[in-house]
Amino acid sequence: MQVGKVMSRSTDKKKVKLQKDDLQTFYRLLSFAKPYFWRLVIGSVCSVLGGGSILAILLTGKSLIGFIIESPTFSFTEDVPAMEASAFAVDEAGEMVPDASAPAETEAPATDVSGTLFSKFISDSDLKRLEQQGVSSLLTMSGVLMLLILINSLATFGSVYYLQWVGQRIVMDLRVKLFSHLQKLSISFCNTSSSGDMISRAIADTQLLQNSVTNIVIDAIRQPITFLVVLGYVLVDEWQLALFSVVFFPAVIVPIVLIGRRLRRISREGQRCLADLTSVMKESLDGVVVVKAFGQEAREEARFDEQCRKFFHRMVSAAKAKALNDPITHIIGGIGGVGVLVYALIAKMPIKDCIIFACAIWAMYEPVKKIGRIFMEIQQSSAPADRIFEIIDAPVTISDSPDAVEISDPLQHIEFRNIAFNYGTKDVFTNLNLKIENGTSLAVVGPSGGGKTTLVGLLMRFFDPISGEILRNGEDIRKYTMKSVRANIGFVMQDTFLFNSTIADNIAYGNPEATREEIENAAKLAHAHEFILEKEEGYDTVVGERGVSLSGGQKQRIAIARALLRNPGLLILDEATSALDTESERNVQAAIEGLMGRMTMIVIAHRLSTIVKCDYVAVVANGGIAEFGTHAELLAKRGLYTRLHELQFGSCSNGTDVAV
Ligand SMILES: Nc1ncnc2c1ncn2[C@@H]1O[C@H](COP(=O)(O)OP(=O)(O)O)[C@@H](O)[C@H]1O
Ligand SMILES: [Mg+2]
């Protein structure tokens, strides 16, 4: 499956079923929260507490404001900046907090009471009593308010922390799942997908998702709770106005949803651009030698520049869409606010109700805005989520059968029987038959592209044949676990890959528990021990990325040591010396020839001396094994092998080492 193809197909489909698909993706994301149910519950309980405390804050605030407005002590003080409604401001989150700029609440009212208008009608003692009562009630109420604010703050912390935890964890699990699925996917999948794109999906897409999912999890639980609590209050208190808000709030959501749709499209394009950008970066780093050798630095820069530009434009479009969101909702919010005031004026609402109501509406406006944002986030997050699920859903074509067993018996023979295989297009094999006895060595030769590498790939179960079977001691290798099939084979490729670690770690890659002695023995067998000791830090020398600090021949011998350390019943060498200079080649050659007779070997060879030393030669061509026999038998046949031989070694072959 090619990810790119799947992606473009699914994009077309999604234009039609935008909403449904978004929600499906989102439900699927949410299913990842299941293992963390209790944390979600704690977060939700904290949200309820947060919402409840807001309600209590509103109620206390209402009494407090009512008290202030109705109390003669406070309401008619002429020039004393008494404790006013403004002593409580509403913070960004719609939660009431004491206004720091307000004067200390207990001092102001008492100072200039005798100057009030009321003093003309009320006796001094009455005034004193009222004043004392007022101060103590005010203090109690302020204390309650402070307590509620404390509860609200703690609950806010609890809900944000626990819900954020779940959001982050979902994304971590997704990342791990994505990587683990990538490990299971077939080699052909990884070959046909761009590695830059994969990296981008595993890192950038999950990152984008992390931000969105965390916000979604938090807001989807907190905001509706807060909203419902305050709505409940408003409904009980002033149902006409509550009805008004039912009409008004959906209006706030509409632009958010519309912008969200646009964001979703931009986000999908943006993530694709980012993947292209990563690919260009990765390619130019991987191919740095080619880039420099051909003087194409400027071209690479231009390619990168172009991708950056594309990404920039997508991001700017997204920023524009997001930037539009707040002004639009604020305008609608403003209209609503004015509406409330006009209504209050017409309905001749008492000032304290009006203030509290305005606070309540504001307390609801924030959650509504955030609920609207959830839509936006869901739409925005579905783009990266889809890209991640595309990988997670990519079918694992090569897997163990449910009753697969471990290999336990020693190798006797391997047989390819009636194998047909292709990579999806042209047939590589139509009917291939081949038998290898234990302890023998087989040289595999043939024209380039004939299928030599494919043959050993089938044996390693990198791919399965379309028809036919590969038998190990007479049993189909698909009966065994892939792990044990591979564990019994030492595989050395033409392009060795070394990890950026020490030589010892690289040799022990397939067998991390190996002792230093075992590592050294394997290195000795691979003719690597001497050069390793010559290195400053010996086996602890770090080889650099891809083993850059080693020559081709050295890398290859480490790869052979790595394969040998697993003590394989069968050793496969795929053109292990073809990319090496003469001297390196000779060293590797010596290593390979030293192993002959010690174990079963399949050597895809281009060196005549190797071919001659092998017990048998198989010519892979025309969809199968064209010829099979010893070197001498095949030469005597004067068939394809002879032709290949003459073509590659020249008709006047003198038996020296010339590349096939
Ligand atoms: N991963 C792949 N996807 C598609 N086609 C492939 C792949 N690997 C090899 N082929 C094709 O299969 C044929 C056999 O390739 P290969 O086994 O590598 O040949 P050889 O090792 O003999 O040079 C060639 O035509 C090659 O183009
Ligand atoms: Mg090959």
Short mmCIF file of N, CA and C and ligand atoms in Angstrom, two decimals, residues 452-453 494 574-575 604, ligand 2:
data_model
loop_
_atom_site.label_atom_id
_atom_site.label_comp_id
_atom_site.label_asym_id
_atom_site.label_seq_id
_atom_site.Cartn_x
_atom_site.Cartn_y
_atom_site.Cartn_z
N LYS A 452 18.20 -12.30 -7.77
CA LYS A 452 19.07 -12.93 -6.76
C LYS A 452 18.71 -12.43 -5.35
N THR A 453 18.61 -11.11 -5.21
CA THR A 453 18.28 -10.53 -3.90
C THR A 453 16.87 -10.95 -3.49
N GLN A 494 24.54 -6.05 0.77
CA GLN A 494 25.53 -5.29 0.01
C GLN A 494 25.80 -3.95 0.67
N ASP A 574 24.86 -11.25 0.39
CA ASP A 574 24.34 -10.69 -0.87
C ASP A 574 25.34 -9.68 -1.42
N GLU A 575 26.09 -10.08 -2.40
CA GLU A 575 27.09 -9.23 -3.05
C GLU A 575 27.89 -8.45 -2.01
N ILE A 604 25.70 -14.72 -2.90
CA ILE A 604 25.43 -14.06 -4.18
C ILE A 604 26.76 -13.42 -4.53
MG MG B 2 20.75 -7.81 -5.79
#
